[in-house]
Coordinates of C-alpha atoms and ligand atoms in Angstrom, one line a residue:
M10 CA -8.2 66.2 -36.8
T11 CA -5.7 69.3 -38.5
E12 CA -5.9 69.8 -41.8
T13 CA -3.2 68.3 -42.1
E14 CA -3.9 65.0 -40.7
R15 CA -7.3 65.0 -43.0
T16 CA -4.9 65.5 -46.1
A17 CA -2.5 62.6 -44.8
A18 CA -5.4 59.7 -44.2
A19 CA -6.8 60.3 -47.5
P20 CA -5.6 57.3 -49.9
A21 CA -3.2 58.1 -53.4
A22 CA -4.4 58.6 -56.3
E23 CA -4.1 54.9 -57.6
V24 CA -5.6 53.8 -54.1
L25 CA -8.4 55.6 -54.3
A26 CA -9.4 54.9 -57.7
A27 CA -8.6 51.2 -57.5
F28 CA -11.0 51.2 -55.1
E29 CA -13.5 53.2 -57.0
A30 CA -13.1 50.2 -60.1
A31 CA -13.9 47.1 -57.2
T32 CA -17.4 45.7 -57.1
G33 CA -19.0 46.6 -53.7
F34 CA -21.0 48.0 -51.9
M35 CA -19.4 50.7 -50.2
P36 CA -19.7 54.4 -51.3
V37 CA -17.0 56.5 -51.9
D38 CA -17.3 59.3 -48.9
E39 CA -18.5 56.7 -46.6
G40 CA -14.4 54.5 -47.8
L41 CA -12.6 58.1 -47.1
A42 CA -13.6 57.5 -43.8
L43 CA -13.0 54.2 -43.5
Y44 CA -10.0 54.8 -44.6
A45 CA -8.9 57.7 -42.8
A46 CA -10.3 55.6 -39.3
A47 CA -7.9 52.6 -40.6
V48 CA -4.9 54.6 -41.1
G49 CA -5.3 56.2 -38.1
A50 CA -6.0 53.0 -36.1
A51 CA -2.9 51.1 -37.3
R52 CA -0.3 53.9 -36.4
D53 CA -1.3 54.2 -33.1
T54 CA -2.0 50.1 -32.2
N55 CA -0.2 48.7 -34.9
L56 CA -2.1 46.0 -35.1
P57 CA -4.3 43.9 -37.7
L58 CA -7.0 45.3 -39.3
L59 CA -9.9 43.2 -39.6
E60 CA -12.6 43.5 -41.2
V61 CA -16.0 40.9 -41.4
G62 CA -17.4 41.3 -45.4
S63 CA -14.4 41.0 -47.9
Y64 CA -16.9 40.3 -51.2
C65 CA -15.1 41.6 -54.3
G66 CA -12.1 43.1 -51.9
R67 CA -13.3 47.2 -52.4
S68 CA -13.0 48.1 -48.6
T69 CA -10.7 46.0 -48.8
I70 CA -8.6 47.9 -51.0
L71 CA -8.3 50.9 -48.2
L72 CA -7.6 48.9 -44.9
A73 CA -4.7 46.6 -46.7
D74 CA -3.5 50.8 -48.3
A75 CA -3.7 51.3 -44.1
A76 CA -1.9 48.4 -42.6
R77 CA 0.9 48.9 -45.5
Q78 CA 1.5 52.4 -44.2
A79 CA 2.2 51.5 -41.3
G80 CA 4.2 47.8 -41.6
T81 CA 0.9 45.8 -40.4
L82 CA -1.4 43.0 -41.8
A83 CA -5.5 43.6 -42.8
L84 CA -7.4 40.3 -42.2
T85 CA -10.6 39.6 -44.1
V86 CA -13.3 36.8 -43.3
D87 CA -15.9 35.6 -45.7
H88 CA -17.3 33.1 -46.2
H89 CA -17.8 33.9 -50.0
R90 CA -21.1 32.8 -50.3
G91 CA -22.3 35.8 -49.9
S92 CA -25.0 37.2 -47.4
E93 CA -29.2 37.1 -48.4
E94 CA -29.6 39.8 -50.4
Q95 CA -27.2 38.8 -52.7
Q96 CA -28.9 35.3 -52.9
P97 CA -30.5 34.5 -56.3
G98 CA -33.4 36.4 -56.4
W99 CA -32.6 39.4 -54.1
E100 CA -32.2 42.8 -54.5
Y101 CA -28.4 42.8 -54.5
H102 CA -27.7 39.0 -56.0
D103 CA -25.1 40.2 -59.3
A104 CA -25.0 36.6 -61.7
S105 CA -22.2 37.4 -62.6
L106 CA -21.0 36.6 -59.0
V107 CA -21.7 32.8 -59.5
D108 CA -19.6 30.2 -59.9
P109 CA -21.5 27.5 -63.1
E110 CA -19.9 24.4 -61.6
V111 CA -21.1 25.1 -57.7
G112 CA -24.0 26.5 -58.6
R113 CA -23.1 28.8 -55.9
M114 CA -22.6 33.1 -55.4
D115 CA -18.3 32.9 -54.9
T116 CA -16.5 36.3 -54.7
L117 CA -13.6 35.0 -54.2
P118 CA -12.1 34.5 -57.5
R119 CA -13.1 38.4 -58.1
F120 CA -12.1 39.5 -54.2
R121 CA -8.0 38.1 -55.6
R122 CA -8.2 40.1 -58.4
T123 CA -8.9 43.0 -57.5
L124 CA -6.6 43.0 -54.2
Y125 CA -3.4 41.9 -57.2
A126 CA -4.6 44.6 -59.3
A127 CA -4.3 47.1 -57.0
G128 CA -0.7 46.0 -55.6
L129 CA -2.4 45.5 -52.4
E130 CA -2.1 41.4 -52.4
P131 CA 1.2 41.1 -50.2
Y132 CA -0.8 43.2 -47.5
V133 CA -4.1 40.4 -47.0
V134 CA -4.6 38.2 -45.5
A135 CA -8.1 35.9 -47.1
L136 CA -9.8 33.8 -44.1
V137 CA -13.3 31.8 -45.8
G138 CA -15.1 30.5 -43.4
R139 CA -18.2 31.6 -41.1
S140 CA -16.6 34.5 -39.0
P141 CA -18.2 32.8 -36.0
Q142 CA -16.1 30.1 -36.6
V143 CA -13.0 32.3 -37.3
A144 CA -13.1 34.0 -34.6
A145 CA -13.7 31.0 -32.8
V146 CA -9.5 29.7 -32.6
W147 CA -8.7 33.3 -34.0
G148 CA -6.2 34.4 -30.7
A149 CA -4.8 38.4 -31.7
P150 CA -5.1 41.3 -30.6
L151 CA -6.5 43.9 -33.6
G152 CA -6.4 47.1 -34.2
L153 CA -9.8 48.4 -36.1
V154 CA -12.7 45.1 -36.0
F155 CA -14.4 46.8 -39.5
V156 CA -17.8 44.5 -38.9
D157 CA -19.4 44.6 -42.7
G158 CA -20.5 40.5 -43.0
G159 CA -24.9 39.2 -42.6
H160 CA -27.4 42.0 -41.4
T161 CA -29.5 39.6 -40.1
D162 CA -29.9 40.3 -36.2
E163 CA -28.2 36.2 -36.0
H164 CA -25.1 37.8 -37.7
A165 CA -24.5 41.1 -37.0
T166 CA -24.4 40.1 -33.6
A167 CA -22.7 37.2 -33.1
D168 CA -19.8 38.9 -35.9
Y169 CA -20.2 42.2 -32.7
E170 CA -20.1 39.1 -29.9
S171 CA -17.2 36.7 -31.6
W172 CA -14.5 39.5 -32.8
V173 CA -15.5 42.6 -30.1
P174 CA -13.5 40.5 -27.6
H175 CA -10.0 40.5 -29.7
L176 CA -10.3 44.3 -30.3
A177 CA -6.8 45.9 -28.5
A178 CA -7.8 48.7 -25.9
D179 CA -7.1 51.2 -27.7
G180 CA -7.9 49.6 -31.1
L181 CA -11.5 50.9 -33.3
L182 CA -14.8 49.2 -33.6
V183 CA -16.3 50.3 -37.0
I184 CA -20.3 49.3 -37.7
H185 CA -21.1 49.9 -41.8
D186 CA -24.8 49.6 -42.7
V187 CA -26.1 51.1 -39.4
F188 CA -29.6 53.0 -40.0
P189 CA -31.2 55.0 -37.3
D190 CA -34.5 55.6 -39.5
P191 CA -35.7 51.8 -40.1
A192 CA -37.0 53.6 -43.9
D193 CA -33.1 53.6 -44.3
G194 CA -32.2 49.9 -43.8
G195 CA -32.0 47.2 -41.7
Q196 CA -31.8 48.0 -38.0
A197 CA -29.9 45.1 -37.8
P198 CA -26.0 46.4 -37.5
Y199 CA -27.9 49.5 -36.0
R200 CA -28.4 47.6 -32.7
I201 CA -25.9 46.3 -32.5
Y202 CA -23.7 49.9 -32.9
L203 CA -26.4 50.8 -30.6
R204 CA -25.3 47.9 -28.2
A205 CA -21.4 49.4 -28.4
L206 CA -22.6 52.3 -27.2
A207 CA -24.4 50.5 -24.3
E208 CA -21.0 48.7 -23.6
G209 CA -18.9 51.2 -23.3
F210 CA -17.5 52.3 -27.3
A211 CA -18.3 56.2 -27.5
E212 CA -18.1 57.7 -30.9
V213 CA -15.2 59.3 -32.3
S214 CA -17.4 60.0 -35.7
A215 CA -20.2 59.1 -38.5
H216 CA -20.5 58.9 -42.2
G217 CA -23.1 57.8 -43.9
S218 CA -24.0 54.7 -42.3
L219 CA -20.2 54.2 -41.3
R220 CA -19.7 54.6 -37.7
V221 CA -16.0 54.6 -36.1
L222 CA -16.4 53.9 -32.1
R223 CA -13.4 53.5 -29.5
R224 CA -14.2 52.6 -26.0
G225 CA -14.7 55.4 -23.8
Ligands
LIG27 N1 -17.1 44.8 -47.4 C1 -17.9 45.1 -48.7 C2 -19.2 44.7 -48.5 C3 -19.4 43.0 -48.1 S1 -20.9 42.0 -48.3 C4 -17.8 46.2 -49.7 O1 -17.0 47.3 -49.3 O2 -18.4 46.1 -50.8 C5 -21.1 41.4 -47.1 C6 -20.1 39.8 -46.9 O3 -20.4 39.3 -45.9 C7 -20.9 39.2 -48.1 O4 -19.5 38.3 -49.3 C8 -21.4 38.0 -47.5 O5 -20.5 36.5 -48.0 C9 -20.8 38.0 -46.2 N2 -20.9 37.2 -44.6 C10 -22.5 37.1 -44.3 N3 -22.5 37.0 -43.2 C11 -20.6 35.8 -43.3 C12 -20.9 35.4 -42.3 N4 -21.2 34.7 -41.2 N5 -19.7 35.0 -43.1 C13 -18.8 35.8 -43.8 N6 -19.2 36.6 -43.8 C14 -20.9 36.8 -44.3
LIG28 MG1 -21.7 47.4 -45.5

């Protein structure tokens, strides 16, 4: 990538500000790498970009802006009830995201406010449901699959197995929270990353725990 391309793949100041202000778990440097991958995939394939793990829309902002530029869409899947580690009593719980009437996490209202405020709602299709169930009825090719959902082996493996078959031949597979050292975090995303390499993907780039892969 030349310096000009690198500059071209950086988000505009207002998009970056909306991303930084959004609730979520994507560090800025990894977000910039995700954005560059998304801009490239949208431009090269002209196909929708799919995210597993919308949460409050933090990373979705970046995919939506990349999709907007290429005239395509960002699709994002979440049941909006939170992952295991986000439930009450767990490390990543945010009590402000509990629906008091239901007594369970509901990240959809914050997600919608975030995308609306960023002006990116027209470029996003939010798919509310469990990832493998959505994938099972999905029938269109994707330019990018970004796996950032549940972190158990069950969920990470299901996300990989459900969505990779929908990825276009020249599309990009992006995996978040890849920690080769168990001391840094859970190993499920790392295991699907290793599986992708074993199944013919090649690494394009790595930034922190973000891995960008392409079929070799
Ligand atoms: N991408 C977000 C963080 C995602 S957190 C950001 O940038 O901040 C992980 C999300 O995955 C949670 O919102 C959780 O509800 C969702 N999730 C976990 N398992 C899921 C499953 N099987 N199907 C759909 N969503 C799931
Ligand atoms: Mg993550």
